[in-house]
Coordinates of C-alpha atoms and ligand atoms in Angstrom, one line a residue:
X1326 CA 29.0 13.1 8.3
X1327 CA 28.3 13.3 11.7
X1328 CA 26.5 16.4 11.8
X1329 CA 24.3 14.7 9.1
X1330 CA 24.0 12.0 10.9
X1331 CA 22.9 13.7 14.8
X1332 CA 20.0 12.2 16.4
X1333 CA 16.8 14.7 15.2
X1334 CA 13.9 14.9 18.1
X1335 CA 11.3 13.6 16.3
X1336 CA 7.3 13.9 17.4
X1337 CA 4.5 11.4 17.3
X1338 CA 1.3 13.3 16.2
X1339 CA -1.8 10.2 16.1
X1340 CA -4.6 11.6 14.0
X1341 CA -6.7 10.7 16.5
X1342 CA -8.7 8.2 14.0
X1343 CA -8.3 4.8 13.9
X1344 CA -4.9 4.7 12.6
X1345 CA -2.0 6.9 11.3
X1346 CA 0.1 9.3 12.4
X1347 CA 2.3 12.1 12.0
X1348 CA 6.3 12.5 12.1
X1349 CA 7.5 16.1 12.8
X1350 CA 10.5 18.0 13.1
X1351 CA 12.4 15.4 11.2
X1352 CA 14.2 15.8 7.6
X1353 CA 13.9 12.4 5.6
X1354 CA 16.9 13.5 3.1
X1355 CA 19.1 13.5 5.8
X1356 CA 20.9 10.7 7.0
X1357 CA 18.6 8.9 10.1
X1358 CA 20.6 7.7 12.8
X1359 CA 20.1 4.4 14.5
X1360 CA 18.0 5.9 17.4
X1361 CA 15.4 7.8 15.2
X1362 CA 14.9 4.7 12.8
X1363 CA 14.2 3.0 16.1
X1364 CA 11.5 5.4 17.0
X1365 CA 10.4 6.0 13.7
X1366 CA 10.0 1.9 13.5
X1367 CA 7.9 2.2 17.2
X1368 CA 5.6 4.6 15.9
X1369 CA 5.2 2.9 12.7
X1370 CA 4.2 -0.3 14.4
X1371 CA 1.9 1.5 16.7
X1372 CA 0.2 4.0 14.0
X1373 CA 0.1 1.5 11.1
X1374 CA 0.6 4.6 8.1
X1375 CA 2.8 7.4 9.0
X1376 CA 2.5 10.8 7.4
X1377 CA 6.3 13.5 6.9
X1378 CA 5.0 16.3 5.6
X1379 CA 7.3 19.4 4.3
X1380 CA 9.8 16.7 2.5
X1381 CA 12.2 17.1 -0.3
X1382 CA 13.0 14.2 -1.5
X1383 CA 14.7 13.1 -5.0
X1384 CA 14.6 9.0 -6.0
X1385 CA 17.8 8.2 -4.5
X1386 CA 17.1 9.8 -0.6
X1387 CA 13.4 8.2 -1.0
X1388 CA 15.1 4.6 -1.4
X1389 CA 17.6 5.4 1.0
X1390 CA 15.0 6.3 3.4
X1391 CA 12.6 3.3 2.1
X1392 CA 15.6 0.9 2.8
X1393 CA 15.7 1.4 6.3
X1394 CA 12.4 -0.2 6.4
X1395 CA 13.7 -3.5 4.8
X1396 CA 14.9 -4.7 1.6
X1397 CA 13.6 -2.8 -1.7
X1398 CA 11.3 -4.7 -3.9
X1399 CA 10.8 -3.6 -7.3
X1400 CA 7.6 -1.9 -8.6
X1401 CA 5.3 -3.3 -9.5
X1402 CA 4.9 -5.1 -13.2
X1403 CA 2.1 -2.0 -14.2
X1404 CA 4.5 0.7 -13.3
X1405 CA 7.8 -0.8 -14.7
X1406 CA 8.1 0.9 -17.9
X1407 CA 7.1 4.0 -16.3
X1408 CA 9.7 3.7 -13.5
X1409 CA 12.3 6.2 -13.1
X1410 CA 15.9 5.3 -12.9
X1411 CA 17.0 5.9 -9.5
X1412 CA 19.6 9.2 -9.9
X1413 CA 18.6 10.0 -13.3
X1414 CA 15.9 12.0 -15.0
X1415 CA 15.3 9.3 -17.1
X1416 CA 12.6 6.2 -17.2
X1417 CA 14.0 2.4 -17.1
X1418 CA 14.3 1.3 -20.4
X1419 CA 12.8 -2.5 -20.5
X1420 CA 16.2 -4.3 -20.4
X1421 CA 17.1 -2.7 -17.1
X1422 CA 14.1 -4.3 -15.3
X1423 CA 16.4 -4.6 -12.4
X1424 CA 16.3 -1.2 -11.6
X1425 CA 13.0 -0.5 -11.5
X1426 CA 12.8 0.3 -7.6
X1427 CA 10.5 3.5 -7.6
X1428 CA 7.1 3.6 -9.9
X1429 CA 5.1 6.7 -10.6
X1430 CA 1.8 6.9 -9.7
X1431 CA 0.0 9.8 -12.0
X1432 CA -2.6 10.6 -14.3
X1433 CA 0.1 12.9 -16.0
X1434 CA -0.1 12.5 -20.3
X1435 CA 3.3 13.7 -21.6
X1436 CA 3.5 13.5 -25.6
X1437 CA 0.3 11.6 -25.4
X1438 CA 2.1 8.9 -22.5
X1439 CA 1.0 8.2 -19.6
X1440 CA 4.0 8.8 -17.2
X1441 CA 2.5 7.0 -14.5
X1442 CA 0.1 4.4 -13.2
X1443 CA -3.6 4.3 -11.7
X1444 CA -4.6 7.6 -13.8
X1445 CA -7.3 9.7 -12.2
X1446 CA -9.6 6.8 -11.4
X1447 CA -11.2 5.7 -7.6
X1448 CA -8.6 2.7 -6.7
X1449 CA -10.6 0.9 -4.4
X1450 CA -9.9 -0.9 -1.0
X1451 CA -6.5 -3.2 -1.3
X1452 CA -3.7 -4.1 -0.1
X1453 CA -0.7 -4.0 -2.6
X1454 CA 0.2 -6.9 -4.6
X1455 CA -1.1 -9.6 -2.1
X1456 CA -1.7 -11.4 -5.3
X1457 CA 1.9 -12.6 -4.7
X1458 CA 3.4 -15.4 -2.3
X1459 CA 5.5 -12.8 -0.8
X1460 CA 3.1 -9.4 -1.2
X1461 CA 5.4 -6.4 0.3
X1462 CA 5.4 -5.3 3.8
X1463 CA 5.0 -1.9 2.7
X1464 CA 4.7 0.7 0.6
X1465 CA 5.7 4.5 0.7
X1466 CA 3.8 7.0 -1.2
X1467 CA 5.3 10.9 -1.7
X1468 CA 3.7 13.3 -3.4
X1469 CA 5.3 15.9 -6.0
X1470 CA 2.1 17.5 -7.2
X1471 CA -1.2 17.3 -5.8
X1472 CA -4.7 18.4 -7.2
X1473 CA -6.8 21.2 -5.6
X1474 CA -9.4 18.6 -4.8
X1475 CA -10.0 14.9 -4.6
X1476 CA -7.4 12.1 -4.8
X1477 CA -7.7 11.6 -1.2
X1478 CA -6.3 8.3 0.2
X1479 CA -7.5 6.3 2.7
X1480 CA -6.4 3.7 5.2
X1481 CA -8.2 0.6 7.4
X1482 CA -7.4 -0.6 10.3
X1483 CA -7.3 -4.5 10.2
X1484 CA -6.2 -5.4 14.1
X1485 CA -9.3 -3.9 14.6
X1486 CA -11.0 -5.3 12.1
X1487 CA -10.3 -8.3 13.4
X1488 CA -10.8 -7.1 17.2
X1489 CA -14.2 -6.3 16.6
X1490 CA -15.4 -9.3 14.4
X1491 CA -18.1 -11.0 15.6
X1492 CA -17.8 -14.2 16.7
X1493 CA -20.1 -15.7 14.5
X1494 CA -17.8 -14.4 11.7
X1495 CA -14.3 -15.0 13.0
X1496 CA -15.5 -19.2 13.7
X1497 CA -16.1 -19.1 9.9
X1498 CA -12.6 -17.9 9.2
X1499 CA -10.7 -19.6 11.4
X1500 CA -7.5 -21.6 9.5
X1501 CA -9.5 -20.8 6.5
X1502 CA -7.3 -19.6 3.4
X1503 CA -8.3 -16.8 0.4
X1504 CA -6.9 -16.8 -3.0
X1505 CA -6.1 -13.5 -3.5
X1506 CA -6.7 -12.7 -7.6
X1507 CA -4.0 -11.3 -9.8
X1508 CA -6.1 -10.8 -12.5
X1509 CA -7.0 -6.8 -12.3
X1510 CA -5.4 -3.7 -10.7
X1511 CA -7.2 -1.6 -7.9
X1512 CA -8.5 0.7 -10.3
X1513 CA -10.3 -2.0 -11.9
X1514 CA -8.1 -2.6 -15.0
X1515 CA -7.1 -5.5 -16.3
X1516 CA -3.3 -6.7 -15.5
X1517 CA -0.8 -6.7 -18.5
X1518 CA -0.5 -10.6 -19.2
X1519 CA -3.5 -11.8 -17.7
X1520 CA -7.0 -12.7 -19.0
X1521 CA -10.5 -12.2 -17.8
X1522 CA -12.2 -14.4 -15.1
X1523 CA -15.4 -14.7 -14.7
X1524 CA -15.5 -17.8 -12.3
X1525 CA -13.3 -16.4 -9.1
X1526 CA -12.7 -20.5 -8.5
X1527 CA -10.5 -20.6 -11.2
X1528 CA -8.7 -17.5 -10.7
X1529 CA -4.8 -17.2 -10.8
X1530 CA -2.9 -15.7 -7.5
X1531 CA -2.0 -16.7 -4.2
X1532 CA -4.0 -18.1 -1.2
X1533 CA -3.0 -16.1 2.3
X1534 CA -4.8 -17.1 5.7
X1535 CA -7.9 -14.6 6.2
X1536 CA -6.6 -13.9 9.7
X1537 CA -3.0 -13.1 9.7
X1538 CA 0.0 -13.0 12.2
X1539 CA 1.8 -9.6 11.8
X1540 CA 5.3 -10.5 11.6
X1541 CA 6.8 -7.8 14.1
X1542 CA 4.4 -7.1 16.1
X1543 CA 2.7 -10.5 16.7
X1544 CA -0.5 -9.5 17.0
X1545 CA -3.5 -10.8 14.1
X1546 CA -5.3 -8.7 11.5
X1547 CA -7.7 -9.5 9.3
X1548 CA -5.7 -9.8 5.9
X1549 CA -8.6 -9.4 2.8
X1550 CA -6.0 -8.2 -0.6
X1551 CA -9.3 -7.1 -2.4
X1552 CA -12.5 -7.9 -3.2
X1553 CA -12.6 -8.8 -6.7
X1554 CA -12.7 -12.4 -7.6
X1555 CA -11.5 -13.5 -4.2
X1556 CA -12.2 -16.9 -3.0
X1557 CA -12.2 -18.5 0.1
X1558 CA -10.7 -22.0 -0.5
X1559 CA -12.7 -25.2 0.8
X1560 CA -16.3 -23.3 0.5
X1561 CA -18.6 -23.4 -1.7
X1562 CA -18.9 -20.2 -4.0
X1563 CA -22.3 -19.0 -2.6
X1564 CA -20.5 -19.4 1.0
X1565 CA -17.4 -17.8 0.2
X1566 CA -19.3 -14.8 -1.6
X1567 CA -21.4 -14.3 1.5
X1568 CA -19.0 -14.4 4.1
X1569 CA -16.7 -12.4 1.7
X1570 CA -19.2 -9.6 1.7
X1571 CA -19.6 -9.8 5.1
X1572 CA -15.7 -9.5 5.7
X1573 CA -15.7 -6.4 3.7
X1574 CA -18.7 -4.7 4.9
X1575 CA -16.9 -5.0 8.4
X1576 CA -13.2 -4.1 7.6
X1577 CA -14.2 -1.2 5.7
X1578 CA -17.0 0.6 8.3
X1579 CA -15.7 4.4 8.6
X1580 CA -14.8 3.9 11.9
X1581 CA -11.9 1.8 11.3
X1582 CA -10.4 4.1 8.6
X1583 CA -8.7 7.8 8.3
X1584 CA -8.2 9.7 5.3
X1585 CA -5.2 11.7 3.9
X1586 CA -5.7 15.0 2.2
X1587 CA -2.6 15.3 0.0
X1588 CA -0.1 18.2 0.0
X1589 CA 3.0 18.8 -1.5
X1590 CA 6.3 17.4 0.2
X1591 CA 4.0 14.6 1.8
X1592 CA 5.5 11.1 2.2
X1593 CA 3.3 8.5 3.9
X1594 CA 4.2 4.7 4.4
X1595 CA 1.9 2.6 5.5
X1596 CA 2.0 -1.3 6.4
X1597 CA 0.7 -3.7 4.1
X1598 CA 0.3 -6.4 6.3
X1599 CA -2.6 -4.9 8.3
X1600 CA -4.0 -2.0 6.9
X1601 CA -6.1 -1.9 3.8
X1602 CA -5.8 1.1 1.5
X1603 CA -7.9 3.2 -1.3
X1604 CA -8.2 6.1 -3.0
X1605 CA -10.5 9.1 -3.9
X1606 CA -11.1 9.5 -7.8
X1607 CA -10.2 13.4 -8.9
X1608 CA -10.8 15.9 -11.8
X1609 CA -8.5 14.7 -14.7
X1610 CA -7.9 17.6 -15.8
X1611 CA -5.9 18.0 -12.9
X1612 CA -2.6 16.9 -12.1
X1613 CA -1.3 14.5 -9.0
X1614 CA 2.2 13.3 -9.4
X1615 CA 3.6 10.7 -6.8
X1616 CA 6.7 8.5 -6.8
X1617 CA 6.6 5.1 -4.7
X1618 CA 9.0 2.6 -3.2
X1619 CA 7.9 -0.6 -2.1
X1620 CA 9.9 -3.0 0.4
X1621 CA 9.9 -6.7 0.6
X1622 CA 7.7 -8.8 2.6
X1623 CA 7.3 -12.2 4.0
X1624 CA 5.1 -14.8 3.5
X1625 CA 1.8 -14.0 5.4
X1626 CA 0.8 -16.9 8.2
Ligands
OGA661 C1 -0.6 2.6 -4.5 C2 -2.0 3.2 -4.3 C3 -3.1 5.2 -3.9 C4 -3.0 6.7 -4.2 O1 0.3 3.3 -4.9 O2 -0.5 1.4 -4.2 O3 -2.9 2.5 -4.1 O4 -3.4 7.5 -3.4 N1 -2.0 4.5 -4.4 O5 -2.4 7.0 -5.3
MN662 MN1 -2.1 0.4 -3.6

């Protein structure tokens, strides 16, 4: 065990953009020890979205890694009968919902099923599941097969989102909260349970201040879920539309973001809490294959 277990000399690569980072020289199905989590854990804070590339990971070694990152939350609801049972080569059936810890994220058909979520579609910007009291702190992404082109994913940087607001904007936004809708997926589709809403007053989820603390790091990012039907509570709907746009416009601007090209054996986590995400459309006739772990978060402030 202890051999497993040595310290490995891990690397801090930035991208250079305005977030992310690479790992090297570090083998995620091994067992980390204290010291690298701790400096894996530095980085991650400091990067936002880390990138491991070269992995070989199965769904048990994914969690384990996952876990040392906090608590596993389940998938999510659109990905739970399509979840693979952690260990087997099987997915859950719908009275072991408890198990559902990693979801598949593919536009794979098998025997005319899908075997994953999202399909081939653009997903656009988001943060995952903020339609929740208690969205997850992160998510973790690892790729089995990629397609020749497209399906790119890319990340925003919402410290400096918020950094660079004007001030015009951030007195707007100040103690103000955003309902953050549940009603539709990022690629647009309609969640299983839910109805259409045309009137983003009325629509279901959960409100989360627009400027928000990050838990670990203490500093404050501009925390948007996604655009769709959002509504900034105590505004009138013109108000909140404009000043929504606005928001978006800003946290979105290229130079804020940084885009992963997808290989084989990549695993990237990145940090719900202030980074937005979104995603390239691709050729369906191609495949992409990618199973995901999610961990627990808190409730933002
Ligand atoms: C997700 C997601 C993007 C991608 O899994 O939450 O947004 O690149 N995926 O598949
Ligand atoms: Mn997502």
């Amino acid at each position: 065990m202890a051999a497993v277990m040595e310290r490995q000399r891990i690397a801090v690569r930035p991208t250079g953009a305005a977030l992310g980072a690479d790992i090297e020289g570090i083998d995620l199905a091994r067992g980390l020890s204290p010291d690298t989590v701790g400096a894996i854990k530095q980085a991650w804070s400091d990067h936002l979205v880390l990138r491991f590339r070269g992995q070989h990971l199965d769904d048990d070694q994914l969690m384990r890694f996952s876990a040392c990152f906090g608590e596993l939350d389940w998938a999510p609801v659109i990905a739970a009968l399509r979840a693979k049972v952690p260990g087997q080569d099987r997915f859950v059936e719908p009275a072991e919902e408890g198990r559902r810890y990693i979801s598949v994220i593919s536009n794979i058909i098998e025997n005319g099923r899908a075997v994953g979520a999202l399909g081939a579609y653009e997903s656009i910007w988001h943060t995952d599941m903020s339609y929740n009291p208690q969205p997850p702190s992160a998510s973790a992404l690892y790729a089995l097969e990629v397609p020749p082109s497209g399906g790119d994913t890319g990340f925003a940087n919402m410290y400096l989102a918020y950094e660079t607001l004007p001030e015009a904007l951030l007195g707007l936004i100040r103690g103000r909260l955003c309902r953050h809708d549940a009603t539709h997926n990022s690629a647009g589709e309609l969640r299983r349970g839910f109805t259409e809403v045309t009137d983003p007053r009325r629509t279901p989820g959960a409100d989360h201040p627009i400027i928000r603390t990050h838990p670990v790091t203490g500093r404050k990012a501009l925390f948007l879920g996604r655009r769709r039907n959002a509504c900034i509570q105590g505004l009138e709907l013109e108000e909140s539309e404009r000043l929504l746009d606005a928001l978006w416009a800003h946290a979105t601007r290229p130079e804020l973001t940084w885009y992963q090209q997808w290989q084989v054996g990549d695993l990237v986590l990145w940090d719900n809490r202030c980074v937005l995400h979104r995603r390239d459309e691709f050729d369906p006739a191609t495949r992409r294959l990618m199973h995901r772990s999610q961990i627990k978060g808190d409730r933002p402030f």
